[in-house]
Structures are given as structure tokens and as C-alpha cells.
GROMACS .gro file of C-alpha atoms in nm:
model
  481
    1MET     CA    1  -1.821  -2.873   1.214
    2GLY     CA    2  -1.507  -2.978   1.400
    3ASP     CA    3  -1.300  -2.960   1.079
    4VAL     CA    4  -1.444  -2.615   0.999
    5SER     CA    5  -1.354  -2.488   1.343
    6ILE     CA    6  -1.004  -2.620   1.311
    7ILE     CA    7  -0.956  -2.446   0.973
    8GLN     CA    8  -1.098  -2.118   1.120
    9ALA     CA    9  -0.864  -2.142   1.416
   10THR     CA   10  -0.562  -2.213   1.192
   11ALA     CA   11  -0.647  -1.913   0.962
   12SER     CA   12  -0.684  -1.693   1.273
   13ASP     CA   13  -0.346  -1.809   1.405
   14VAL     CA   14  -0.175  -1.742   1.068
   15ALA     CA   15  -0.327  -1.391   1.047
   16GLY     CA   16  -0.217  -1.327   1.406
   17GLN     CA   17   0.137  -1.439   1.337
   18ILE     CA   18   0.156  -1.219   1.025
   19GLY     CA   19   0.028  -0.924   1.223
   20MET     CA   20   0.281  -0.982   1.496
   21MET     CA   21   0.569  -1.010   1.247
   22TRP     CA   22   0.449  -0.689   1.083
   23GLU     CA   23   0.456  -0.501   1.416
   24VAL     CA   24   0.795  -0.649   1.511
   25LEU     CA   25   0.960  -0.547   1.178
   26LYS     CA   26   0.781  -0.215   1.132
   27ALA     CA   27   0.932   0.000   1.408
   28PRO     CA   28   1.304  -0.097   1.386
   29LEU     CA   29   1.327  -0.166   1.010
   30LEU     CA   30   1.041  -0.046   0.789
   31VAL     CA   31   0.986   0.295   0.948
   32PRO     CA   32   1.353   0.411   0.914
   33LEU     CA   33   1.375   0.271   0.556
   34LEU     CA   34   1.050   0.441   0.453
   35LYS     CA   35   1.148   0.773   0.613
   36THR     CA   36   1.478   0.763   0.424
   37ALA     CA   37   1.290   0.685   0.100
   38VAL     CA   38   1.055   0.980   0.168
   39TYR     CA   39   1.348   1.221   0.219
   40ILE     CA   40   1.515   1.102  -0.103
   41CYS     CA   41   1.193   1.141  -0.296
   42LEU     CA   42   1.137   1.487  -0.153
   43VAL     CA   43   1.486   1.597  -0.269
   44MET     CA   44   1.421   1.456  -0.616
   45GLU     CA   45   1.079   1.622  -0.631
   46LEU     CA   46   1.227   1.963  -0.538
   47MET     CA   47   1.499   1.919  -0.805
   48LEU     CA   48   1.226   1.843  -1.061
   49PHE     CA   49   1.015   2.135  -0.942
   50VAL     CA   50   1.302   2.389  -0.975
   51GLU     CA   51   1.383   2.256  -1.325
   52ARG     CA   52   1.021   2.268  -1.435
   53LEU     CA   53   0.975   2.618  -1.286
   54TYR     CA   54   1.281   2.740  -1.475
   55MET     CA   55   1.164   2.588  -1.806
   56GLY     CA   56   0.813   2.722  -1.750
   57ILE     CA   57   0.949   3.076  -1.704
   58VAL     CA   58   1.172   3.040  -2.011
   59ILE     CA   59   0.880   2.916  -2.225
   60VAL     CA   60   0.655   3.203  -2.117
   61LEU     CA   61   0.930   3.463  -2.175
   62VAL     CA   62   1.005   3.318  -2.518
   63LYS     CA   63   0.639   3.322  -2.618
   64ILE     CA   64   0.600   3.688  -2.500
   65PHE     CA   65   0.929   3.854  -2.592
   66MET     CA   66   1.120   3.630  -2.832
   67LYS     CA   67   1.080   3.699  -3.206
   68LYS     CA   68   0.989   3.416  -3.431
   69PRO     CA   69   1.275   3.240  -3.604
   70ASP     CA   70   1.211   3.403  -3.941
   71LYS     CA   71   1.250   3.741  -3.766
   72ARG     CA   72   1.539   3.642  -3.544
   73TYR     CA   73   1.750   3.488  -3.824
   74LYS     CA   74   1.807   3.577  -4.182
   75TRP     CA   75   1.557   3.398  -4.399
   76GLU     CA   76   1.484   3.450  -4.772
   77PRO     CA   77   1.243   3.242  -4.984
   78MET     CA   78   1.394   3.017  -5.249
   79ALA     CA   79   1.360   3.155  -5.601
   80ASP     CA   80   1.109   2.984  -5.824
   81ASP     CA   81   1.249   2.740  -6.077
   82ASP     CA   82   1.372   2.927  -6.387
   83LEU     CA   83   1.457   2.729  -6.703
   84GLU     CA   84   1.691   3.002  -6.825
   85ILE     CA   85   1.876   3.069  -6.499
   86GLY     CA   86   1.872   2.701  -6.400
   87ASN     CA   87   1.868   2.555  -6.053
   88GLY     CA   88   2.214   2.663  -5.945
   89ASP     CA   89   2.078   2.861  -5.650
   90PHE     CA   90   1.931   2.546  -5.503
   91PRO     CA   91   2.177   2.348  -5.289
   92LYS     CA   92   2.186   1.972  -5.340
   93VAL     CA   93   1.999   1.795  -5.063
   94LEU     CA   94   2.019   1.430  -4.955
   95VAL     CA   95   1.698   1.282  -4.813
   96GLN     CA   96   1.753   0.966  -4.608
   97ILE     CA   97   1.465   0.730  -4.518
   98PRO     CA   98   1.574   0.445  -4.289
   99MET     CA   99   1.337   0.148  -4.298
  100PHE     CA  100   1.285  -0.192  -4.133
  101ASN     CA  101   1.002  -0.416  -4.249
  102GLU     CA  102   0.781  -0.110  -4.302
  103LYS     CA  103   0.512  -0.297  -4.499
  104GLU     CA  104   0.230  -0.052  -4.415
  105VAL     CA  105   0.402   0.287  -4.450
  106TYR     CA  106   0.680   0.250  -4.710
  107LYS     CA  107   0.469   0.385  -4.998
  108ILE     CA  108   0.351   0.685  -4.796
  109SER     CA  109   0.701   0.787  -4.679
  110ILE     CA  110   0.869   0.734  -5.014
  111GLY     CA  111   0.587   0.919  -5.196
  112ALA     CA  112   0.603   1.214  -4.954
  113ALA     CA  113   0.984   1.246  -5.010
  114CYS     CA  114   0.946   1.222  -5.387
  115ASN     CA  115   0.680   1.496  -5.385
  116LEU     CA  116   0.900   1.748  -5.208
  117SER     CA  117   0.897   2.079  -5.393
  118TRP     CA  118   1.260   2.096  -5.492
  119PRO     CA  119   1.439   2.071  -5.832
  120SER     CA  120   1.476   1.703  -5.914
  121ASP     CA  121   1.837   1.747  -6.026
  122ARG     CA  122   1.921   1.897  -5.682
  123LEU     CA  123   1.757   1.623  -5.476
  124VAL     CA  124   1.893   1.277  -5.388
  125ILE     CA  125   1.655   1.035  -5.212
  126GLN     CA  126   1.813   0.741  -5.035
  127VAL     CA  127   1.595   0.454  -4.900
  128LEU     CA  128   1.805   0.267  -4.643
  129ASP     CA  129   1.626  -0.065  -4.608
  130ASP     CA  130   1.733  -0.302  -4.327
  131SER     CA  131   1.427  -0.522  -4.376
  132THR     CA  132   1.462  -0.894  -4.298
  133ASP     CA  133   1.143  -0.991  -4.477
  134PRO     CA  134   1.230  -1.064  -4.844
  135ILE     CA  135   0.875  -0.989  -4.958
  136VAL     CA  136   0.888  -0.638  -4.797
  137LYS     CA  137   1.231  -0.576  -4.944
  138ASP     CA  138   1.100  -0.654  -5.295
  139MET     CA  139   0.801  -0.427  -5.238
  140VAL     CA  140   1.020  -0.136  -5.123
  141GLU     CA  141   1.267  -0.181  -5.409
  142THR     CA  142   0.981  -0.196  -5.661
  143GLU     CA  143   0.838   0.131  -5.524
  144CYS     CA  144   1.182   0.297  -5.554
  145LEU     CA  145   1.217   0.178  -5.914
  146ARG     CA  146   0.864   0.312  -5.991
  147TRP     CA  147   0.963   0.665  -5.877
  148ALA     CA  148   1.301   0.639  -6.048
  149SER     CA  149   1.120   0.567  -6.377
  150LYS     CA  150   0.947   0.903  -6.334
  151GLY     CA  151   1.287   1.084  -6.330
  152LEU     CA  152   1.344   1.104  -5.956
  153ASN     CA  153   1.699   1.050  -5.827
  154ILE     CA  154   1.606   0.779  -5.579
  155THR     CA  155   1.837   0.496  -5.470
  156TYR     CA  156   1.753   0.173  -5.286
  157GLN     CA  157   2.025   0.067  -5.045
  158VAL     CA  158   2.058  -0.252  -4.837
  159ARG     CA  159   2.321  -0.389  -4.600
  160GLU     CA  160   2.433  -0.738  -4.518
  161THR     CA  161   2.377  -0.686  -4.141
  162ARG     CA  162   2.180  -0.449  -3.917
  163GLY     CA  163   2.489  -0.343  -3.725
  164GLY     CA  164   2.419  -0.019  -3.533
  165TYR     CA  165   2.049  -0.031  -3.628
  166LYS     CA  166   1.925   0.303  -3.762
  167ALA     CA  167   2.251   0.492  -3.685
  168GLY     CA  168   2.445   0.223  -3.866
  169ALA     CA  169   2.217   0.254  -4.175
  170LEU     CA  170   2.245   0.631  -4.181
  171LYS     CA  171   2.621   0.617  -4.136
  172GLU     CA  172   2.656   0.364  -4.418
  173GLY     CA  173   2.439   0.575  -4.642
  174LEU     CA  174   2.675   0.871  -4.618
  175LYS     CA  175   2.972   0.660  -4.746
  176HIS     CA  176   2.842   0.634  -5.103
  177ASN     CA  177   3.018   0.853  -5.362
  178TYR     CA  178   2.692   0.986  -5.511
  179VAL     CA  179   2.614   1.178  -5.191
  180LYS     CA  180   2.953   1.351  -5.154
  181ASP     CA  181   2.835   1.671  -5.323
  182CYS     CA  182   2.514   1.695  -5.116
  183GLU     CA  183   2.532   2.005  -4.896
  184TYR     CA  184   2.251   1.919  -4.658
  185VAL     CA  185   2.108   1.604  -4.515
  186VAL     CA  186   1.738   1.555  -4.429
  187ILE     CA  187   1.622   1.246  -4.232
  188PHE     CA  188   1.266   1.125  -4.228
  189ASP     CA  189   1.161   0.819  -4.030
  190ALA     CA  190   0.951   0.569  -4.219
  191ASP     CA  191   0.627   0.705  -4.076
  192PHE     CA  192   0.700   1.070  -4.154
  193ARG     CA  193   0.493   1.254  -4.417
  194PRO     CA  194   0.654   1.590  -4.490
  195GLU     CA  195   0.457   1.853  -4.671
  196PRO     CA  196   0.586   1.941  -5.021
  197ASP     CA  197   0.722   2.283  -4.901
  198PHE     CA  198   0.927   2.136  -4.616
  199LEU     CA  199   1.262   2.199  -4.779
  200ARG     CA  200   1.169   2.543  -4.910
  201ARG     CA  201   1.076   2.651  -4.558
  202SER     CA  202   1.365   2.501  -4.366
  203ILE     CA  203   1.674   2.507  -4.596
  204PRO     CA  204   1.694   2.891  -4.615
  205TYR     CA  205   1.773   2.903  -4.240
  206LEU     CA  206   2.076   2.686  -4.308
  207ILE     CA  207   2.185   2.867  -4.623
  208HIS     CA  208   2.179   3.223  -4.472
  209ASN     CA  209   2.291   3.140  -4.115
  210PRO     CA  210   2.619   2.944  -4.108
  211GLU     CA  211   2.606   2.915  -3.728
  212ILE     CA  212   2.286   2.711  -3.741
  213ALA     CA  213   2.341   2.335  -3.759
  214LEU     CA  214   1.989   2.198  -3.721
  215VAL     CA  215   1.636   2.289  -3.813
  216GLN     CA  216   1.360   2.092  -3.636
  217GLY     CA  217   1.563   1.780  -3.594
  218ARG     CA  218   1.718   1.778  -3.939
  219TRP     CA  219   2.097   1.803  -3.955
  220ARG     CA  220   2.330   2.026  -4.142
  221PHE     CA  221   2.703   1.963  -4.084
  222ALA     CA  222   2.911   1.891  -4.131
  223ILE     CA  223   2.759   1.565  -3.980
  224ASN     CA  224   3.114   1.420  -4.008
  225GLU     CA  225   3.258   1.722  -3.826
  226ALA     CA  226   3.047   1.635  -3.519
  227GLY     CA  227   3.185   1.286  -3.520
  228GLY     CA  228   2.938   1.120  -3.758
  229TRP     CA  229   2.657   0.884  -3.670
  230LYS     CA  230   2.741   0.664  -3.369
  231ASP     CA  231   2.565   0.337  -3.284
  232ARG     CA  232   2.667   0.334  -2.919
  233THR     CA  233   2.309   0.398  -2.798
  234THR     CA  234   1.950   0.363  -2.930
  235VAL     CA  235   1.904   0.742  -2.942
  236GLU     CA  236   2.143   0.821  -3.229
  237ASP     CA  237   1.972   1.155  -3.300
  238MET     CA  238   2.019   1.279  -2.941
  239ASP     CA  239   2.377   1.159  -2.947
  240LEU     CA  240   2.452   1.358  -3.260
  241ALA     CA  241   2.258   1.665  -3.133
  242VAL     CA  242   2.454   1.678  -2.805
  243ARG     CA  243   2.786   1.642  -2.983
  244ALA     CA  244   2.689   1.913  -3.233
  245SER     CA  245   2.584   2.142  -2.948
  246LEU     CA  246   2.915   2.087  -2.777
  247LYS     CA  247   3.087   2.216  -3.090
  248GLY     CA  248   2.904   2.548  -3.047
  249TRP     CA  249   2.645   2.516  -3.324
  250LYS     CA  250   2.292   2.654  -3.286
  251PHE     CA  251   1.962   2.476  -3.334
  252VAL     CA  252   1.635   2.626  -3.458
  253TYR     CA  253   1.298   2.481  -3.376
  254LEU     CA  254   1.016   2.576  -3.613
  255GLY     CA  255   0.691   2.512  -3.433
  256ASP     CA  256   0.480   2.592  -3.738
  257LEU     CA  257   0.671   2.356  -3.969
  258GLN     CA  258   0.486   2.034  -3.897
  259VAL     CA  259   0.548   1.687  -4.031
  260LYS     CA  260   0.288   1.416  -3.987
  261SER     CA  261   0.401   1.101  -3.814
  262GLU     CA  262   0.237   0.799  -3.654
  263LEU     CA  263   0.182   0.719  -3.283
  264PRO     CA  264   0.240   0.361  -3.170
  265SER     CA  265  -0.081   0.170  -3.237
  266THR     CA  266  -0.065  -0.071  -2.939
  267PHE     CA  267   0.030  -0.034  -2.578
  268LYS     CA  268   0.290  -0.304  -2.628
  269ALA     CA  269   0.452  -0.102  -2.909
  270PHE     CA  270   0.435   0.215  -2.698
  271ARG     CA  271   0.610   0.038  -2.413
  272PHE     CA  272   0.896  -0.074  -2.637
  273GLN     CA  273   0.923   0.278  -2.777
  274GLN     CA  274   0.933   0.435  -2.428
  275HIS     CA  275   1.190   0.176  -2.314
  276ARG     CA  276   1.417   0.290  -2.598
  277TRP     CA  277   1.351   0.660  -2.534
  278SER     CA  278   1.430   0.622  -2.160
  279CYS     CA  279   1.713   0.366  -2.173
  280GLY     CA  280   1.895   0.545  -2.456
  281PRO     CA  281   1.937   0.888  -2.287
  282ALA     CA  282   2.049   0.724  -1.959
  283ASN     CA  283   2.305   0.512  -2.144
  284LEU     CA  284   2.417   0.818  -2.345
  285PHE     CA  285   2.460   1.013  -2.019
  286ARG     CA  286   2.679   0.735  -1.886
  287LYS     CA  287   2.897   0.745  -2.199
  288MET     CA  288   2.914   1.120  -2.252
  289VAL     CA  289   2.937   1.278  -1.909
  290MET     CA  290   3.315   1.297  -1.900
  291GLU     CA  291   3.328   1.400  -2.263
  292ILE     CA  292   3.103   1.694  -2.171
  293VAL     CA  293   3.314   1.780  -1.865
  294ARG     CA  294   3.638   1.781  -2.067
  295ASN     CA  295   3.493   1.985  -2.355
  296LYS     CA  296   3.670   2.319  -2.405
  297LYS     CA  297   3.445   2.477  -2.670
  298VAL     CA  298   3.148   2.552  -2.445
  299ASN     CA  299   3.133   2.742  -2.118
  300PHE     CA  300   3.074   2.606  -1.765
  301TRP     CA  301   2.705   2.702  -1.759
  302LYS     CA  302   2.626   2.518  -2.083
  303LYS     CA  303   2.806   2.207  -1.947
  304PHE     CA  304   2.607   2.242  -1.624
  305TYR     CA  305   2.280   2.272  -1.816
  306VAL     CA  306   2.345   1.970  -2.030
  307ILE     CA  307   2.465   1.745  -1.751
  308TYR     CA  308   2.233   1.851  -1.471
  309SER     CA  309   1.919   1.981  -1.632
  310PHE     CA  310   1.898   1.807  -1.967
  311PHE     CA  311   2.028   1.466  -1.866
  312PHE     CA  312   2.014   1.417  -1.487
  313VAL     CA  313   1.689   1.583  -1.396
  314ARG     CA  314   1.481   1.538  -1.715
  315LYS     CA  315   1.603   1.198  -1.827
  316ILE     CA  316   1.671   1.027  -1.495
  317ILE     CA  317   1.516   1.202  -1.193
  318ALA     CA  318   1.183   1.281  -1.360
  319HIS     CA  319   1.112   0.908  -1.423
  320MET     CA  320   1.236   0.794  -1.083
  321VAL     CA  321   1.043   1.044  -0.865
  322THR     CA  322   0.722   0.980  -1.062
  323PHE     CA  323   0.744   0.604  -1.008
  324PHE     CA  324   0.903   0.571  -0.666
  325PHE     CA  325   0.725   0.854  -0.495
  326PHE     CA  326   0.373   0.835  -0.634
  327CYS     CA  327   0.348   0.464  -0.706
  328VAL     CA  328   0.552   0.310  -0.424
  329VAL     CA  329   0.653   0.534  -0.135
  330LEU     CA  330   0.337   0.740  -0.097
  331PRO     CA  331   0.108   0.430  -0.105
  332LEU     CA  332   0.334   0.258   0.150
  333THR     CA  333   0.299   0.542   0.391
  334LEU     CA  334  -0.068   0.457   0.412
  335LEU     CA  335   0.029   0.123   0.560
  336VAL     CA  336   0.284   0.279   0.795
  337PRO     CA  337   0.115   0.577   0.960
  338GLU     CA  338   0.432   0.657   1.162
  339VAL     CA  339   0.580   0.798   0.842
  340GLU     CA  340   0.414   1.111   0.704
  341VAL     CA  341   0.454   1.289   0.373
  342PRO     CA  342   0.414   1.667   0.391
  343ILE     CA  343   0.099   1.786   0.217
  344TRP     CA  344   0.302   2.035   0.007
  345ALA     CA  345   0.497   1.738  -0.134
  346ALA     CA  346   0.202   1.510  -0.190
  347ILE     CA  347  -0.039   1.767  -0.341
  348TYR     CA  348   0.079   2.128  -0.390
  349ILE     CA  349   0.420   2.073  -0.562
  350PRO     CA  350   0.288   1.794  -0.791
  351CYS     CA  351  -0.001   2.018  -0.899
  352ILE     CA  352   0.238   2.308  -0.976
  353ILE     CA  353   0.471   2.079  -1.169
  354THR     CA  354   0.175   1.943  -1.370
  355THR     CA  355   0.056   2.299  -1.447
  356LEU     CA  356   0.405   2.394  -1.559
  357ASN     CA  357   0.418   2.089  -1.785
  358SER     CA  358   0.104   2.211  -1.961
  359VAL     CA  359   0.255   2.558  -2.036
  360GLY     CA  360   0.422   2.426  -2.352
  361THR     CA  361   0.106   2.250  -2.479
  362PRO     CA  362  -0.195   2.461  -2.379
  363ARG     CA  363  -0.417   2.306  -2.647
  364SER     CA  364  -0.394   1.967  -2.463
  365ILE     CA  365  -0.480   2.100  -2.120
  366HIS     CA  366  -0.814   1.914  -2.122
  367LEU     CA  367  -0.619   1.588  -2.124
  368LEU     CA  368  -0.408   1.680  -1.823
  369PHE     CA  369  -0.600   1.465  -1.568
  370TYR     CA  370  -0.578   1.151  -1.781
  371TRP     CA  371  -0.217   1.224  -1.874
  372ILE     CA  372  -0.113   1.235  -1.505
  373LEU     CA  373  -0.260   0.892  -1.436
  374PHE     CA  374  -0.117   0.739  -1.750
  375GLU     CA  375   0.224   0.890  -1.693
  376ASN     CA  376   0.242   0.712  -1.356
  377VAL     CA  377   0.175   0.384  -1.527
  378MET     CA  378   0.450   0.446  -1.780
  379ALA     CA  379   0.691   0.568  -1.512
  380PHE     CA  380   0.738   0.209  -1.404
  381HIS     CA  381   0.874   0.106  -1.747
  382ARG     CA  382   1.071   0.426  -1.790
  383THR     CA  383   1.240   0.388  -1.450
  384LYS     CA  384   1.330   0.025  -1.527
  385ALA     CA  385   1.469   0.131  -1.866
  386THR     CA  386   1.668   0.416  -1.706
  387PHE     CA  387   1.841   0.179  -1.468
  388ILE     CA  388   1.917  -0.060  -1.755
  389GLY     CA  389   2.074   0.227  -1.946
  390LEU     CA  390   2.273   0.361  -1.651
  391LEU     CA  391   2.406   0.013  -1.562
  392GLU     CA  392   2.441  -0.083  -1.933
  393ALA     CA  393   2.260  -0.406  -1.864
  394LYS     CA  394   2.153  -0.670  -2.110
  395ARG     CA  395   1.873  -0.473  -2.284
  396ALA     CA  396   2.064  -0.142  -2.285
  397ASN     CA  397   2.116  -0.140  -2.666
  398GLU     CA  398   1.815  -0.346  -2.761
  399TRP     CA  399   1.621  -0.206  -3.056
  400VAL     CA  400   1.266  -0.318  -3.111
  401VAL     CA  401   1.119  -0.134  -3.405
  402THR     CA  402   0.786   0.036  -3.333
  403GLU     CA  403   0.525  -0.135  -3.544
  404LYS     CA  404   0.353   0.104  -3.782
  405LEU     CA  405   0.011   0.059  -3.939
  406GLY     CA  406  -0.009   0.348  -4.188
  407ASP     CA  407  -0.355   0.331  -4.345
  408ALA     CA  408  -0.409  -0.030  -4.254
  409LEU     CA  409  -0.688   0.054  -4.006
  410LYS     CA  410  -0.872   0.268  -4.261
  411ASN     CA  411  -0.860  -0.014  -4.509
  412LYS     CA  412  -0.934  -0.297  -4.265
  413ASP     CA  413  -1.280  -0.360  -4.411
  414LYS     CA  414  -1.132  -0.411  -4.752
  415ALA     CA  415  -0.857  -0.639  -4.629
  416LYS     CA  416  -0.900  -1.011  -4.584
  417PRO     CA  417  -0.934  -1.109  -4.216
  418THR     CA  418  -0.626  -1.261  -4.067
  419LYS     CA  419  -0.625  -1.542  -3.824
  420LYS     CA  420  -0.504  -1.433  -3.482
  421ALA     CA  421  -0.198  -1.615  -3.354
  422ARG     CA  422  -0.267  -1.855  -3.072
  423GLY     CA  423  -0.148  -1.718  -2.737
  424SER     CA  424  -0.117  -1.360  -2.861
  425LEU     CA  425  -0.415  -1.245  -2.647
  426PHE     CA  426  -0.216  -1.304  -2.325
  427GLY     CA  427   0.110  -1.166  -2.467
  428ASP     CA  428  -0.044  -0.849  -2.608
  429ARG     CA  429  -0.340  -0.786  -2.379
  430ILE     CA  430  -0.281  -0.922  -2.028
  431LEU     CA  431   0.014  -0.749  -1.865
  432PRO     CA  432   0.098  -0.905  -1.520
  433GLN     CA  433   0.326  -0.626  -1.406
  434GLU     CA  434   0.054  -0.357  -1.444
  435LEU     CA  435  -0.205  -0.581  -1.278
  436GLY     CA  436   0.036  -0.656  -0.992
  437PHE     CA  437   0.075  -0.284  -0.924
  438ALA     CA  438  -0.302  -0.244  -0.946
  439ALA     CA  439  -0.342  -0.510  -0.675
  440PHE     CA  440  -0.078  -0.346  -0.453
  441LEU     CA  441  -0.233   0.002  -0.487
  442PHE     CA  442  -0.582  -0.140  -0.424
  443PHE     CA  443  -0.462  -0.297  -0.097
  444CYS     CA  444  -0.299   0.031   0.015
  445GLY     CA  445  -0.611   0.232  -0.077
  446LEU     CA  446  -0.842  -0.015   0.100
  447TYR     CA  447  -0.630  -0.001   0.412
  448ASP     CA  448  -0.652   0.381   0.404
  449VAL     CA  449  -1.031   0.353   0.378
  450LEU     CA  450  -1.062   0.119   0.671
  451TYR     CA  451  -0.791   0.244   0.910
  452GLY     CA  452  -0.632   0.560   0.773
  453LYS     CA  453  -0.712   0.928   0.815
  454ARG     CA  454  -0.523   1.081   0.524
  455GLN     CA  455  -0.787   1.021   0.246
  456TYR     CA  456  -0.526   0.959  -0.019
  457PHE     CA  457  -0.736   0.660  -0.123
  458VAL     CA  458  -0.919   0.875  -0.376
  459TYR     CA  459  -0.597   0.925  -0.574
  460VAL     CA  460  -0.481   0.566  -0.511
  461PHE     CA  461  -0.805   0.413  -0.641
  462LEU     CA  462  -0.791   0.631  -0.955
  463GLN     CA  463  -0.441   0.494  -1.010
  464VAL     CA  464  -0.572   0.140  -0.954
  465ILE     CA  465  -0.825   0.194  -1.235
  466THR     CA  466  -0.551   0.323  -1.469
  467PHE     CA  467  -0.311   0.033  -1.392
  468THR     CA  468  -0.598  -0.215  -1.439
  469ILE     CA  469  -0.702  -0.064  -1.775
  470ALA     CA  470  -0.334  -0.086  -1.891
  471GLY     CA  471  -0.293  -0.432  -1.747
  472LEU     CA  472  -0.596  -0.562  -1.935
  473GLY     CA  473  -0.469  -0.412  -2.262
  474TYR     CA  474  -0.744  -0.152  -2.312
  475VAL     CA  475  -0.492   0.110  -2.423
  476GLY     CA  476  -0.427   0.166  -2.792
  477THR     CA  477  -0.550  -0.037  -3.088
  478ILE     CA  478  -0.521  -0.413  -3.091
  479VAL     CA  479  -0.457  -0.547  -3.436
  480PRO     CA  480  -0.437  -0.921  -3.514
  481SER     CA  481  -0.090  -1.047  -3.589
   0.00000   0.00000   0.00000
């Protein structure tokens, strides 16, 4: 009993000392720091609110008053193939398909490109394979030869190195002599499945409207006139789009021209993808901001929009305010009651921003609640990636290809079972960072239940559940290695 009493007394003393240190540090150090953090977060939240409000108004006005692209621009259907007249009215189009170890989807993407409704003598299909797996390379080359035997003008291209990743492959592909007479370039990722009429619906915009450079993410330049493909960041398409925009060209988005693609199948793959999509724009902003400022072909307001709205608010501030405010600062104020967050900043403004975000995708409004919680989890990785891109740290230009499954899941019963790699359960399923944030938020929520009066614990505990689900790997599909 004596030993037990000593242990209890020691534990009590330790708790008392921790409590005393907390009170000593709180007033002179933690309170001012947390107040400053709250003010910074409020400014960022208001910046995001104004930008979202502006975009929401623009989207509504466009939907109500703006004519559809086929009414706004000149568009004429392509003439049917005529053996007597020939295919002279059809411009020659280059289709580029960059690949990297795409074992599950290479047949689908190559087949979709080869089935495009376009005269075969006016179509050049270029498979740019950077695969490191010799078996996959042989499979892709064999598939290309199979389609070539059917009369398709399809070429299999490989490089000695993966320099520049996808941008490097696309850039190298344009150097071959057989593509010099191609007037337009279409790029499909390895998981894209365009419908046969894709070219017939999109190319006429480019033919009849010389001021248009892009249709739904597909380029028409004069790619070389915009400076060509650059491998300075992992968002080569955004890089080229910004440079093309700064030259005064217009872009057309066709919402009804849809191309099937594949979502990341695992949470790990999604994290890598989001790292690239967050790090790349921040790194591009660092490299292009002065180029945009010095540009003389666009006016001041377009420069302001690109720098402030497109890059600074959407690609940097949006990630930071979501993570720091809702996952760090707001929970910490539950432990430090001397620091208060205005109710308009904690509830009203976020609700309005969320509603505005749903304006562009009204069909997904039923997923809004789950989306908010999941976005807060992803904000941690996006914020980290944003800082890496801004500082151009070690992983700034890292490219981890998003694993694609194609129809592998549909055919899993037919396939032979594969032995799961030892240790992959922890690497793919158990994520310490997410679980660590779940524990932190749980402590803040529990403290609010026991001692607080703000009742934010409801939101905090919902976030605890989401971080825990993500941390235990119950997001996405887990496929054995």
C-alpha cells in the first residue's frame, strides 16, 4: 500500500507541475501567439470568402445569361467522309498518350484513341512510354503494333531517361519529323477514355475561331509559340495554360464534352496526387510571379486576377486557412478560453463559403457534409505540399505516378490471388499523422465537454472520426501489391 501511495503522490505532483507550467506560460506567451494566429486566420478567411463570393456570382451569371460555347463561337460540324472529295477538310491531328508502367489501363487508353471518329490518314497517335518495367513496355509496344497492323498511324516512342517526367515526354514527342505537319495536338492521360466523337465536337472550335487556343484542356498552338512544354514543375499543363493565357489566347470549356477518367483507388495514391496538385501550383507561382508582372500583352486586371485570385488565394490561402484555422487554431482556443473566435468566423462565413463551393456542382450537394470533413483532413497534406512548393524544398519536383487499376477490380475474381507484401499493411493502411491529429482533436473536444462553454466539441468530434477513418486506411480501395 505504501508503494501505491507513493506512486499516486508522484503522479499528482507531476500533474500539478504540468498545470502550473501551463498557467505560467499561457498568459504571457500562448495567449498573444494564439490571438495573432486568430487574426491572421480571420484575414485569410475573409480573402477566401470574397474570392468565393466573386466566383459564385460569376458562375450564376454565366449559367443564367451566358450563351453556350456553340452559340457564342463559330462552330460547324465536320463534313462526313467522302471518298470522292477526300479528307482534305480534316486537319491533321496528333494524339499524345504519355504512360508510365500503366499495366492496367494501357489497352483501354490506346483503344479509345484508335477508335476516335477521324479519318485515319489525318490522325497520328503517339504513345510516349516512360515505363521502367520491361514486361509492361513489351505489352504496350505489342498493343501499338496490333493497332498499326489494322492500318492506324500509331507510333510507340521511348526515351533513355525520364527527365522532366510527363512534360519531358510530351516535349520530346513534338520533336519527331512525322508530327511537323500536325495542326492540332490532343493529350490524353493514360486513364482517359474519350468518346469516338471527341475530335469532331472539339476541333471545329479551333478551326473556326483563331483566337481560341484550348478546348477543355487540349492545346492548340502554337504550343511552341507559348514556350513549349516546360518541366520546371509537376503541373506542366497549368504552366503551359498560364503562359498561353499571358499571350492573349482564349480558352473554351465544354461542360457537356466529357471524357471518362479514373479516380485514385487508394488513399495513399490520392495523397500523392494531391501533393503534386498542391505543390506544383505553389512552385509555379514562385517561378512565374515576376514573369506575369513584367508581361506587356495583358492588362493590369488580368495580371491581378492571375496572381491574386488564381494563384495566391485559390492555390495557397485556401489550403492554409482550412488547415490552420479549422484543424489547429480553432481547437486550440478551446484550451485557451481567453482567446475567442467570433461566431461569424467560426460558423457563418464557413457555411457561406461551403454553399458557394457547391454552386458549380449542384448534383453533388448531398455529399457536402462529408466533403467538408474530408477536405479538412486533406488540408494538412495540401498545406505541407504548398510550403514545399513555395520554398522549393526537397520534394518540390517529386513525381509519384498515381497508380491506376482500370478494370482490375471488375476482374479480380478471375485473376489469381496475389500474396500481400509483408509490412504493406502498416505502410498503406495505418497513417500516424492522421491518427496524431485525431488524438489532438479528441483531447481538445474532451476539454471543451468538461470545462468549456462554446460547444464546438460537436464539430471537433466529427473531425476526430474523419481523421481516425483516414488514419486507419478506411478510405478508398485497398488492393494487394
